[in-house]
mmCIF file of C-alpha atoms in Angstrom:
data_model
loop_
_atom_site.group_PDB
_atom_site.id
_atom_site.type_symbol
_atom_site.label_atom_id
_atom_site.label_comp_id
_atom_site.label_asym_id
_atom_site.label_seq_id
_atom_site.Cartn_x
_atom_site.Cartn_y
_atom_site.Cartn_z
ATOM 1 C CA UNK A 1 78.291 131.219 86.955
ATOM 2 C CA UNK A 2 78.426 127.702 87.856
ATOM 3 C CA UNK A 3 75.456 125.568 88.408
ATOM 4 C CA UNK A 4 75.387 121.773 89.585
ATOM 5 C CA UNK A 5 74.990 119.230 87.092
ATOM 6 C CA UNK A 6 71.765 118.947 86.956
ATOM 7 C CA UNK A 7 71.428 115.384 85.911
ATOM 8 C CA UNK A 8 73.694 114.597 88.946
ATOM 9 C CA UNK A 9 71.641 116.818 91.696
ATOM 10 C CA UNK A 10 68.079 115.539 90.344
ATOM 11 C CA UNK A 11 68.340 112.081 89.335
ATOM 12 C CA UNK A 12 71.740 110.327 91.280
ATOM 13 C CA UNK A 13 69.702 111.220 94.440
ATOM 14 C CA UNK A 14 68.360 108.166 94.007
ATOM 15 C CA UNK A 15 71.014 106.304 94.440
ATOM 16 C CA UNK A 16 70.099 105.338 98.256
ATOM 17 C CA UNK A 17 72.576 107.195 99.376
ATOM 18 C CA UNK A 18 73.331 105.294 102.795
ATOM 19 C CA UNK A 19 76.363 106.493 105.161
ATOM 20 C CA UNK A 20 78.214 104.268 102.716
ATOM 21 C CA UNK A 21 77.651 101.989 100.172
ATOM 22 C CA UNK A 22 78.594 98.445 100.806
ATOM 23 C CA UNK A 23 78.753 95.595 99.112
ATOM 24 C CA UNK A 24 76.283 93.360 99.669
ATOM 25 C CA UNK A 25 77.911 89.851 99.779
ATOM 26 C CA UNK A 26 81.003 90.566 101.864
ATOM 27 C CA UNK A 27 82.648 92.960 104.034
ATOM 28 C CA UNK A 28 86.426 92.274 102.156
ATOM 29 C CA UNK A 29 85.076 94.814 99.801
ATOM 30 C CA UNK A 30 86.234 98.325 99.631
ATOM 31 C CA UNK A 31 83.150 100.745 100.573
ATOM 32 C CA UNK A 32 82.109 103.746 98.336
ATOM 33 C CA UNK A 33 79.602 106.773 99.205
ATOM 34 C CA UNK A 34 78.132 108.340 96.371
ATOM 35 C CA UNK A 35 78.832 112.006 95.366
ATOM 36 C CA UNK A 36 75.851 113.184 93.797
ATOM 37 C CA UNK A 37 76.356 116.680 93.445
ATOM 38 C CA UNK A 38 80.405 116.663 92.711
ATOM 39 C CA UNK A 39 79.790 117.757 88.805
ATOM 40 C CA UNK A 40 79.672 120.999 88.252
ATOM 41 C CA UNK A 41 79.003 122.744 84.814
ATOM 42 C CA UNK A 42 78.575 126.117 82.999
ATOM 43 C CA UNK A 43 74.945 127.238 83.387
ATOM 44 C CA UNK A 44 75.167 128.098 79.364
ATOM 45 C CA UNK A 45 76.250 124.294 78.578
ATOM 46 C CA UNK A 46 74.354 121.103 78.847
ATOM 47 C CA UNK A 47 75.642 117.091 77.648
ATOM 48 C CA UNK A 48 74.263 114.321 76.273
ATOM 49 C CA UNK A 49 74.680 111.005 76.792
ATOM 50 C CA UNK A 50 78.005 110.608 78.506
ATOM 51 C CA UNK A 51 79.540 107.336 77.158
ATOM 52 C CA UNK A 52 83.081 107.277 78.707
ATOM 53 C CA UNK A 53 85.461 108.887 81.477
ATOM 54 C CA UNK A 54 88.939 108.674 82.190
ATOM 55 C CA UNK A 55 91.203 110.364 85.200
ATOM 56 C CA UNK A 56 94.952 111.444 84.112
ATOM 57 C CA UNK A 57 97.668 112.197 86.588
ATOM 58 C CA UNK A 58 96.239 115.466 88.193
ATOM 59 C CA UNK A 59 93.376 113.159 88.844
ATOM 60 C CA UNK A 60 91.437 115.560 86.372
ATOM 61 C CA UNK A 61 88.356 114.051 85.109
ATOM 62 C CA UNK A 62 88.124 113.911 81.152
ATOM 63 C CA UNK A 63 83.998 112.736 80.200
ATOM 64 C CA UNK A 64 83.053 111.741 76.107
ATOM 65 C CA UNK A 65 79.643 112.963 75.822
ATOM 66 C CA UNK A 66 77.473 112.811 72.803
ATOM 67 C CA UNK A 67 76.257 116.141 71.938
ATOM 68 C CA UNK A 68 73.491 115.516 69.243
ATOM 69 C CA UNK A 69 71.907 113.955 72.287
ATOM 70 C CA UNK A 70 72.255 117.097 74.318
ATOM 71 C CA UNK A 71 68.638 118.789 75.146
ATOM 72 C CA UNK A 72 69.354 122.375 75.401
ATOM 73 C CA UNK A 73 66.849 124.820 77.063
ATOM 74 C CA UNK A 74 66.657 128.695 76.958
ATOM 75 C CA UNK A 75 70.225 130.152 76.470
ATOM 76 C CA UNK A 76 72.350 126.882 76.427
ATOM 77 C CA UNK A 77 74.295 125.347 73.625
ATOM 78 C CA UNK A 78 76.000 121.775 73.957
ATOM 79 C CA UNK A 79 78.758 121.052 75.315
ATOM 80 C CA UNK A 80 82.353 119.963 73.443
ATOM 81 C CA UNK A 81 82.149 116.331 73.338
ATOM 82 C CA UNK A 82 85.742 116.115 75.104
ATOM 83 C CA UNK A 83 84.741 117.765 78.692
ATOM 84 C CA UNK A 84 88.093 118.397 81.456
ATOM 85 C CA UNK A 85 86.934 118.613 84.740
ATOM 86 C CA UNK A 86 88.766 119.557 88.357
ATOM 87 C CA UNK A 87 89.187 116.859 91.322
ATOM 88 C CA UNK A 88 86.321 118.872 92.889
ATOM 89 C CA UNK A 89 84.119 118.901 89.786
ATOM 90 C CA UNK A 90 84.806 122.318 88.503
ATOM 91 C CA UNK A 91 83.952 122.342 84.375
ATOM 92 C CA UNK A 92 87.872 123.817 83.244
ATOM 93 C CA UNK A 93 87.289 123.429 80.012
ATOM 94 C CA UNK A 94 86.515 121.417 76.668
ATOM 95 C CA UNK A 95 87.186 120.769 72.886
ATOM 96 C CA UNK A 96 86.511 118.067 70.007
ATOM 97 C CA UNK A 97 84.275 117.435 66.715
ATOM 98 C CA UNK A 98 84.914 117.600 63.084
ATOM 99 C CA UNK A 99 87.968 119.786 62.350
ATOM 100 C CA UNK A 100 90.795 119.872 59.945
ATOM 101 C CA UNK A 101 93.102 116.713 59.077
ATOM 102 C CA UNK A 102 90.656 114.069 60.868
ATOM 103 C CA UNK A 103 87.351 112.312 60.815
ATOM 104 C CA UNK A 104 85.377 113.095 64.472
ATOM 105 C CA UNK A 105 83.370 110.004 64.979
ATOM 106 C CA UNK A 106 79.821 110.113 64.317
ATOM 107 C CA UNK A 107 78.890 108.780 67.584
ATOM 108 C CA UNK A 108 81.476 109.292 70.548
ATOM 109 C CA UNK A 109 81.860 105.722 72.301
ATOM 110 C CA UNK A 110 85.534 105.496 74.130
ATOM 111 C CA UNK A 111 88.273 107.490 75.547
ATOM 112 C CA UNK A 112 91.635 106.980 77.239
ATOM 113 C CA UNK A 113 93.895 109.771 78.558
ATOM 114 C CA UNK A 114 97.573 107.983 78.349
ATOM 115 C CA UNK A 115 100.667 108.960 81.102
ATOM 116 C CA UNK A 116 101.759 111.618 78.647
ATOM 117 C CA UNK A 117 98.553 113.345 78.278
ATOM 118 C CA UNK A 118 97.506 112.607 75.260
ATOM 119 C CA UNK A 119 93.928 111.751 74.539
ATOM 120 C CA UNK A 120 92.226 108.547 72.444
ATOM 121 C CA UNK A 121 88.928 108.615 71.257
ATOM 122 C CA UNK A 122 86.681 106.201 69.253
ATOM 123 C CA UNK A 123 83.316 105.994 67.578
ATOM 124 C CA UNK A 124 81.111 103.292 67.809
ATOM 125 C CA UNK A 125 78.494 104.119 64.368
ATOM 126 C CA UNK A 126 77.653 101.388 62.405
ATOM 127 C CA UNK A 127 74.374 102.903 60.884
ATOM 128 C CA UNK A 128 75.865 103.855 57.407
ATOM 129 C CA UNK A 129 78.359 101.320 56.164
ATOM 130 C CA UNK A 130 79.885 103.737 54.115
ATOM 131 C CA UNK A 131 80.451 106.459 56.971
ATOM 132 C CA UNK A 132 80.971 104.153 59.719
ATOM 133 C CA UNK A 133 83.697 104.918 62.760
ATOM 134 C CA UNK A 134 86.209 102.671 61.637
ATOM 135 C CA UNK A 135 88.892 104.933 62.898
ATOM 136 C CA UNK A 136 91.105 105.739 66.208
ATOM 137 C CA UNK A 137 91.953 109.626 66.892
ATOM 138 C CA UNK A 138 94.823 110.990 68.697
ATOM 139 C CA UNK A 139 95.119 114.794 70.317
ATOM 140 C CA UNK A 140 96.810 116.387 72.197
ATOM 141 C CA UNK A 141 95.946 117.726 76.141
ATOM 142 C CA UNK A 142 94.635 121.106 74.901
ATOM 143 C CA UNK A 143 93.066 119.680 71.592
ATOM 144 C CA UNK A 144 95.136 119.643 69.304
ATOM 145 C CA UNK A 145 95.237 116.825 66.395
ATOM 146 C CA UNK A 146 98.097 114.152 66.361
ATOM 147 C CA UNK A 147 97.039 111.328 64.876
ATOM 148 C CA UNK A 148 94.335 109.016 62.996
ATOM 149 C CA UNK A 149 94.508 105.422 62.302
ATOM 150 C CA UNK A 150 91.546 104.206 60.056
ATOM 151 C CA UNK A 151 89.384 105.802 57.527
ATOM 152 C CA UNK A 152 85.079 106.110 58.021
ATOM 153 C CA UNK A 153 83.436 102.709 56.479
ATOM 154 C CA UNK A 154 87.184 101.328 55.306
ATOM 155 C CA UNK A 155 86.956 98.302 57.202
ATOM 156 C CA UNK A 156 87.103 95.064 55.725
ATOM 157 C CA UNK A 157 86.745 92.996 58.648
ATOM 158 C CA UNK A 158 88.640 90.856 61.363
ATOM 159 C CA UNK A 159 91.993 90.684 59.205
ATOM 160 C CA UNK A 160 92.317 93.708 58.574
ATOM 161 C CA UNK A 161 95.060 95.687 60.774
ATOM 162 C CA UNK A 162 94.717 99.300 59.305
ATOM 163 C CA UNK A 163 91.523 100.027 60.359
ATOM 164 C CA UNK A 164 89.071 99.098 63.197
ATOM 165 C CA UNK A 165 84.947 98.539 63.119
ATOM 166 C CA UNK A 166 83.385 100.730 65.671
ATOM 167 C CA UNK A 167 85.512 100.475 68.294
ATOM 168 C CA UNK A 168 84.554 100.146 72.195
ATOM 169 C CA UNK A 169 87.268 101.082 74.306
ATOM 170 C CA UNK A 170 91.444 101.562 74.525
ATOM 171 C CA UNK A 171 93.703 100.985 77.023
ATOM 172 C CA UNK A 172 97.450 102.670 76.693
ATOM 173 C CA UNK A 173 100.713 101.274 77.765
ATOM 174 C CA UNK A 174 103.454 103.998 77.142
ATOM 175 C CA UNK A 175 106.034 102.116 78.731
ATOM 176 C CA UNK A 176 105.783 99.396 75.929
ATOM 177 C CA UNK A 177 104.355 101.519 73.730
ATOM 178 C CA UNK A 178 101.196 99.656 73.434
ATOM 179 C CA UNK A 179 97.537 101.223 72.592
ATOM 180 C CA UNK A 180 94.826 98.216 73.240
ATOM 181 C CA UNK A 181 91.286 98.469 71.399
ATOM 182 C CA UNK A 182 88.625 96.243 71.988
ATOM 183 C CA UNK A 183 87.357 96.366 68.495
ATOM 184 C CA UNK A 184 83.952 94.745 69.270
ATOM 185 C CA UNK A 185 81.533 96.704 67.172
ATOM 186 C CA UNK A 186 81.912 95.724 64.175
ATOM 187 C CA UNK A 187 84.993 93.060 64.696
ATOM 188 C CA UNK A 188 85.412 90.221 67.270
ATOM 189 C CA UNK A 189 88.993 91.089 68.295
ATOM 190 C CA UNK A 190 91.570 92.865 70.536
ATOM 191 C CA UNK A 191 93.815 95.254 68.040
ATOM 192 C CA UNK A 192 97.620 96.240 69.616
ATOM 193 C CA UNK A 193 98.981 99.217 67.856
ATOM 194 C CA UNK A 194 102.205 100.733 68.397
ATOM 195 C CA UNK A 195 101.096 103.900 70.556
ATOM 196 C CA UNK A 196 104.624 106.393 69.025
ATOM 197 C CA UNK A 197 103.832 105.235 65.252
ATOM 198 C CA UNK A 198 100.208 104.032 64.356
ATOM 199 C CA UNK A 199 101.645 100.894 63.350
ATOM 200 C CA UNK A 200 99.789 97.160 64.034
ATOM 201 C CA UNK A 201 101.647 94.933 66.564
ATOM 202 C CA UNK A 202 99.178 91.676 67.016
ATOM 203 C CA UNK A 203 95.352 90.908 67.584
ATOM 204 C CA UNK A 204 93.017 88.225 68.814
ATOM 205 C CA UNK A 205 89.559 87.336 70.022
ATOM 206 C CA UNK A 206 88.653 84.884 72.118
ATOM 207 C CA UNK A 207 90.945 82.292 74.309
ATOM 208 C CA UNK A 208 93.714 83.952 72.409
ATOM 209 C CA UNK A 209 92.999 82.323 68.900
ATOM 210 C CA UNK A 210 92.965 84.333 65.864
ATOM 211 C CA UNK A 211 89.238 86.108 65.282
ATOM 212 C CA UNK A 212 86.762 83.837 63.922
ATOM 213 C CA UNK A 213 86.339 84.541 60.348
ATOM 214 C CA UNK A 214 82.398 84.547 60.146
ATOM 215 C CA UNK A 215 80.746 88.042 62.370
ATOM 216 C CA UNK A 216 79.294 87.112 65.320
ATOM 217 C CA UNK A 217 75.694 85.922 66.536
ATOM 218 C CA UNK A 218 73.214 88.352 67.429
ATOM 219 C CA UNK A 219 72.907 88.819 70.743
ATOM 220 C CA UNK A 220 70.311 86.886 73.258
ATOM 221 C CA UNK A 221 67.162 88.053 73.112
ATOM 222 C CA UNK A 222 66.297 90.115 75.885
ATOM 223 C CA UNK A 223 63.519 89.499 78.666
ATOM 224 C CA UNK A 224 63.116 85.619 77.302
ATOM 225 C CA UNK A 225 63.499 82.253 79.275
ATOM 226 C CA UNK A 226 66.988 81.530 79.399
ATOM 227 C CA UNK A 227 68.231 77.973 79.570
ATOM 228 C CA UNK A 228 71.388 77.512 81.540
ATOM 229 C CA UNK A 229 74.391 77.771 79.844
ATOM 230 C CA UNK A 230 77.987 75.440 80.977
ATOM 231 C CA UNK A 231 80.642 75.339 79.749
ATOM 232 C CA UNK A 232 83.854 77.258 78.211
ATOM 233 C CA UNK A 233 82.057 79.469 76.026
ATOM 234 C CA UNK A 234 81.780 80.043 73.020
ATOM 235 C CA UNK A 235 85.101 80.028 71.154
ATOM 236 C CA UNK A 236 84.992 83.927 69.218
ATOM 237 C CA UNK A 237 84.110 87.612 71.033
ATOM 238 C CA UNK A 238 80.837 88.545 70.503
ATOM 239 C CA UNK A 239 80.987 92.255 71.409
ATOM 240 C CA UNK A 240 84.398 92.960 73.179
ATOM 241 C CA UNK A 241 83.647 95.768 74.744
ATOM 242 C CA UNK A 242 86.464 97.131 77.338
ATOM 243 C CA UNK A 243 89.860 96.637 77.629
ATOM 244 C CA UNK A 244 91.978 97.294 81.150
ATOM 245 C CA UNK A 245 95.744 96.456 81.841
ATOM 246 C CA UNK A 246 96.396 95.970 85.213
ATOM 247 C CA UNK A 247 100.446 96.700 86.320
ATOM 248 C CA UNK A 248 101.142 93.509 86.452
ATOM 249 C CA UNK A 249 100.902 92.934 82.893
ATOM 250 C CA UNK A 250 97.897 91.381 82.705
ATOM 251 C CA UNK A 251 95.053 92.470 79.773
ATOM 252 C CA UNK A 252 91.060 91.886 81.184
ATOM 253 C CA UNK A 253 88.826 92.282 78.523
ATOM 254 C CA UNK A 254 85.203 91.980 78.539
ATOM 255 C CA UNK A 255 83.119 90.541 76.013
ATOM 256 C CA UNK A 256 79.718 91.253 76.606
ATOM 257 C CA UNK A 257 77.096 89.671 74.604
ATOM 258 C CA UNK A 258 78.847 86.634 75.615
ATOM 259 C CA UNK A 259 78.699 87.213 79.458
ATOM 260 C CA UNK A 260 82.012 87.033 80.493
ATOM 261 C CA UNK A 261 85.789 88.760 80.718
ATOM 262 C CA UNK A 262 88.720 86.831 80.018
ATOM 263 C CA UNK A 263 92.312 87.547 80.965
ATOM 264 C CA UNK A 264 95.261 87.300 78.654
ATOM 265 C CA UNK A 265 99.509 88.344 78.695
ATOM 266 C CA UNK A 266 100.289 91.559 77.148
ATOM 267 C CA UNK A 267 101.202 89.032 74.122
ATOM 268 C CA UNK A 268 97.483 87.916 73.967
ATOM 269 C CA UNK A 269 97.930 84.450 75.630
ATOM 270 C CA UNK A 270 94.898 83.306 77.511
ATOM 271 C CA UNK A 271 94.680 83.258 80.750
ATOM 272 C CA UNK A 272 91.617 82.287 82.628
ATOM 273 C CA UNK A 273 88.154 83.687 82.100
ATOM 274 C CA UNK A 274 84.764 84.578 84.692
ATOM 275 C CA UNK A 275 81.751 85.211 83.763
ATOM 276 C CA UNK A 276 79.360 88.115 84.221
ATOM 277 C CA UNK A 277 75.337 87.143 85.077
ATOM 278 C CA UNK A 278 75.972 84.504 82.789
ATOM 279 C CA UNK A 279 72.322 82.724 83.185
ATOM 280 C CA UNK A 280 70.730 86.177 83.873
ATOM 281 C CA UNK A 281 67.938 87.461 81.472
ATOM 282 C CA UNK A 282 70.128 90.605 80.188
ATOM 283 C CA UNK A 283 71.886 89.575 77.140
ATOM 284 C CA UNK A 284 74.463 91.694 77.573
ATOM 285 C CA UNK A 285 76.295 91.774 80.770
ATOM 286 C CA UNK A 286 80.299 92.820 81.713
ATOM 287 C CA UNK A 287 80.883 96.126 79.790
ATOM 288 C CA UNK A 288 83.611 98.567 80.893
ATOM 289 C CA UNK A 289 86.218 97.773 83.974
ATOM 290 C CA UNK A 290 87.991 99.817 85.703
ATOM 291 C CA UNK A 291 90.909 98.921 88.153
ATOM 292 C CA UNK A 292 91.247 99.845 92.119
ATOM 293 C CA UNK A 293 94.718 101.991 92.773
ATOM 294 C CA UNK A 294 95.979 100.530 95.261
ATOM 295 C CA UNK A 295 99.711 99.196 95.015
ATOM 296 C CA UNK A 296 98.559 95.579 94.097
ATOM 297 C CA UNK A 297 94.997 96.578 92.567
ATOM 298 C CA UNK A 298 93.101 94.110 94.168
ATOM 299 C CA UNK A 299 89.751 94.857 93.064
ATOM 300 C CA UNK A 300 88.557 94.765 89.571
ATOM 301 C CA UNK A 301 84.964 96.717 88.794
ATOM 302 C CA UNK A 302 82.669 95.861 86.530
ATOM 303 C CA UNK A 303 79.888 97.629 84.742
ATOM 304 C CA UNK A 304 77.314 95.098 84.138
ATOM 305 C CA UNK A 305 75.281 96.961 81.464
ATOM 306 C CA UNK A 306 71.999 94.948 81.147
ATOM 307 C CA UNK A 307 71.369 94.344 84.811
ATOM 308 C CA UNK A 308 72.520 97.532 85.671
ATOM 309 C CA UNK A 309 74.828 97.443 88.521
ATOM 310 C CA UNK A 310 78.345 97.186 89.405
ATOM 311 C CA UNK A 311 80.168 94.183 90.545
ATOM 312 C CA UNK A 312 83.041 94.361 93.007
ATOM 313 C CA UNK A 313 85.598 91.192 91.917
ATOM 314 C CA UNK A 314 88.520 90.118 94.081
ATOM 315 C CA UNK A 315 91.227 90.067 90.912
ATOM 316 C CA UNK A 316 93.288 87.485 91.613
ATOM 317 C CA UNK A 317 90.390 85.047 92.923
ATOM 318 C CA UNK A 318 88.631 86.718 89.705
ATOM 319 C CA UNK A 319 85.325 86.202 91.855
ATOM 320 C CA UNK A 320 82.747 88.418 92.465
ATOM 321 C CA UNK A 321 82.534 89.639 96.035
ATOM 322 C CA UNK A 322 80.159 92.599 95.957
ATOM 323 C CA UNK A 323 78.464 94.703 94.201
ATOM 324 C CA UNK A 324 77.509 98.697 94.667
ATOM 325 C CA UNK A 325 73.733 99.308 96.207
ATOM 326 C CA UNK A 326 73.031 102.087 93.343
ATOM 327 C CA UNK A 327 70.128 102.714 91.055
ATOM 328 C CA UNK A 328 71.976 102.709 87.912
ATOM 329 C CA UNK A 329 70.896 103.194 84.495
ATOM 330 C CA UNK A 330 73.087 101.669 82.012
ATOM 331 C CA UNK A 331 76.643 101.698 83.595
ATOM 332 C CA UNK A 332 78.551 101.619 80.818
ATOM 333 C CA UNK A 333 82.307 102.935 80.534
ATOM 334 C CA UNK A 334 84.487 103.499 84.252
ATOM 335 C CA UNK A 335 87.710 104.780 85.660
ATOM 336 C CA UNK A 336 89.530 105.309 89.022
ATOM 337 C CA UNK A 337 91.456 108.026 90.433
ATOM 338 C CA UNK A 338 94.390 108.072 92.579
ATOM 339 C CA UNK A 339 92.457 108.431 95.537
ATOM 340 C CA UNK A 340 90.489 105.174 95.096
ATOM 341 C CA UNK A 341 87.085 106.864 94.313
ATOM 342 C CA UNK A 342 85.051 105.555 90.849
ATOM 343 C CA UNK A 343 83.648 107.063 88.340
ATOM 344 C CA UNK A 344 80.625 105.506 86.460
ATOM 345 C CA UNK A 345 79.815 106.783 82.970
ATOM 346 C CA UNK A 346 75.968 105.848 82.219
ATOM 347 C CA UNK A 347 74.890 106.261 78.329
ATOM 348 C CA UNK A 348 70.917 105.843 79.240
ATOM 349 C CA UNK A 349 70.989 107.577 82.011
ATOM 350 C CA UNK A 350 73.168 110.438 80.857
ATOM 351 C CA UNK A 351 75.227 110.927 84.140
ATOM 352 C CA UNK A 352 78.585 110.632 85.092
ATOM 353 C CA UNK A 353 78.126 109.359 88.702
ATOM 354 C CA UNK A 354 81.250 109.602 91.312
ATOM 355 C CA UNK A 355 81.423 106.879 94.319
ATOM 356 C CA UNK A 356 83.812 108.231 97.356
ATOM 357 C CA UNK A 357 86.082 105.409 98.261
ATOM 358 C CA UNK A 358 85.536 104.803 102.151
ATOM 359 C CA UNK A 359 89.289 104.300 103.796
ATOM 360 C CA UNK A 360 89.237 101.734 106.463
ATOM 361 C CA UNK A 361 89.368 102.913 109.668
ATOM 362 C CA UNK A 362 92.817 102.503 111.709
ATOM 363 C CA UNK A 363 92.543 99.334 114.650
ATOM 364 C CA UNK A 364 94.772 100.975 117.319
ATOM 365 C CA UNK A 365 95.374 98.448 119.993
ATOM 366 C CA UNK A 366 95.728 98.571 123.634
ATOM 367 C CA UNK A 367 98.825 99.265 125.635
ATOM 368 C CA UNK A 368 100.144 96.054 126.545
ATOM 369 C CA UNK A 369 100.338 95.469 130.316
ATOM 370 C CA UNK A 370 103.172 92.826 130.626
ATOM 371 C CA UNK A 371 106.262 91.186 128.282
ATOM 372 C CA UNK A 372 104.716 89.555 125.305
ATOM 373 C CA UNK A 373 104.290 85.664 125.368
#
């Protein structure tokens, strides 16, 4: 027996669910309707926070949920942190937590799905230096363990290259065998690691320069005056905290405490940057991305995680041209599936909420009534 999510039903109702969502500033923007019901799960199962999603090439939906934060009631359990779900939000199926041969994560933060199926997951605890999720697992589609890079608590910083520091996100590149982590926890870098062996490729932080070698700032304090800030930056990440590669080649990564997402080469050679709310009160702003599927992927989305809403961004302008009307909670980790729709993984509000991409209606013109001119 199947029940709807009840998180979704209840609480993404209040979304202001219009005909479809627009974006505010322009009309260039691609228009979404939220799906609040879509999710559907087990009546005996219920999830916790849900701090990442990804869509593989059946446009299955794969959700990281946390479940020492699950709530069960009368005859539930928690959920597998690793939850597969059907296109129509059918639950298929789940697995993941400590095993055999690996060290689960203490607290599930990030997961990627790559074109062969296999699935990446991180951990983003930092609580117990000596336990801390300083690793990167590997499994198979059905569960199955493959691989681990890292040990718990091993790191020893920036220079480092054979383990992470509670890592935030991964993007995979089969086709050059390339695994991305934003290692942003603990570290102030993007890691490359050979996706077939395990092994380190390259790494940097900021503008493409080698991470700084002190850790970073705190972040801003929250809800106090802000005076404007101009400028380049500041020269190190400070909480890199998603990582998308767009088919052109091109590696976005956001770093959010310091407001902003900067684009680099596959090789880590800086690009350009934009920032995110920059002179906003949150202190943390751009948080996970996710890419539009159409051929040329001409949007880039953008969780921003302390004012909690999504920005629309034209990606080759890299300027913001929208943003979703939705009363988020947190937006924290996205994806896109073939169809165009996003997903929105929110860790406070502990939904995964679905937005319906809108296709733009077909112009057909009038007959003409005479030889052109």
């Amino acid at each position: 027996m199947l029940r709807v999510w009840c998180c979704a039903l209840a609480v993404a109702l209040s979304l202001s669910v219009t005909p479809a969502l627009q974006s505010r500033e322009t009309r260039s923007a691609p228009r979404f309707v939220a799906d609040p019901g879509w999710l559907r799960m087990p009546a005996d199962l219920v999830h916790g926070e849900i701090s990442a999603v990804d869509v593989d090439r059946q446009d299955r939906v794969w959700v990281l949920q946390r479940p020492k934060t699950a709530r069960p009631g009368a005859g539930q359990r928690a959920a597998p942190p690793v939850m597969i779900f059907a296109p129509d939000g059918r639950y298929l199926r789940g697995f993941g937590g400590p095993g055999s041969g690996y060290d689960w994560p203490i607290n599930e933060h990030s997961l990627a799905v790559d074109a062969s199926g296999r699935v990446w997951i991180t951990g983003n605890s930092r609580s117990d230096a000596g336990k801390a999720d300083d690793v990167l697992l590997t499994f198979d589609s059905a569960g199955h363990f493959l691989r681990q890079i890292g040990r718990p608590g091993a790191s020893r910083g920036d220079d480092d290259t054979a383990n992470l520091s509670a890592a935030a996100d991964i993007a995979v590149d089969l086709t050059h065998r390339d695994v991305y982590v934003a290692d942003g926890y603990g570290n102030r870098r993007v890691i490359v690691f050979d996706s077939e062996s395990g092994a380190f490729k390259r790494m940097w932080s900021a503008f493409g320069a080698p991470p700084p070698p002190l850790p970073a700032p705190p972040a801003r304090a929250a809800r106090k005056p802000v005076s404007p800030e101009t400028g380049e930056g500041p020269p190190g990440f400070n909480g890199v905290h998603g990582v998308e590669l767009s088919h052109d080649g091109l590696v976005y990564v956001s770093d959010r405490n310091n407001r902003r997402i900067q684009v680099f080469t596959r090789a880590g050679r800086y690009l350009r940057q934009v920032f995110i709310d920059r002179n906003d009160s949150a202190p943390q702003t751009a948080s996970g991305m996710a890419l539009s599927t159409d051929p040329a992927q001409r949007y880039l989305y953008v969780a921003d995680f302390g004012n909690s809403r999504v920005l629309i961004l034209d990606r080759r302008a890299l300027k913001v041209i929208g943003a979703l009307d939705g009363n988020f909670d947190g937006p924290h980790l996205m994806a896109t599936d073939h169809r165009g729709n996003l997903y929105v993984a929110e860790v406070p509000g502990r939904r995964l909420l679905r937005f319906t991409l809108v296709k733009p209606e077909r112009r057909v013109g009038k007959p003409s009534s005479g030889p052109a001119r």
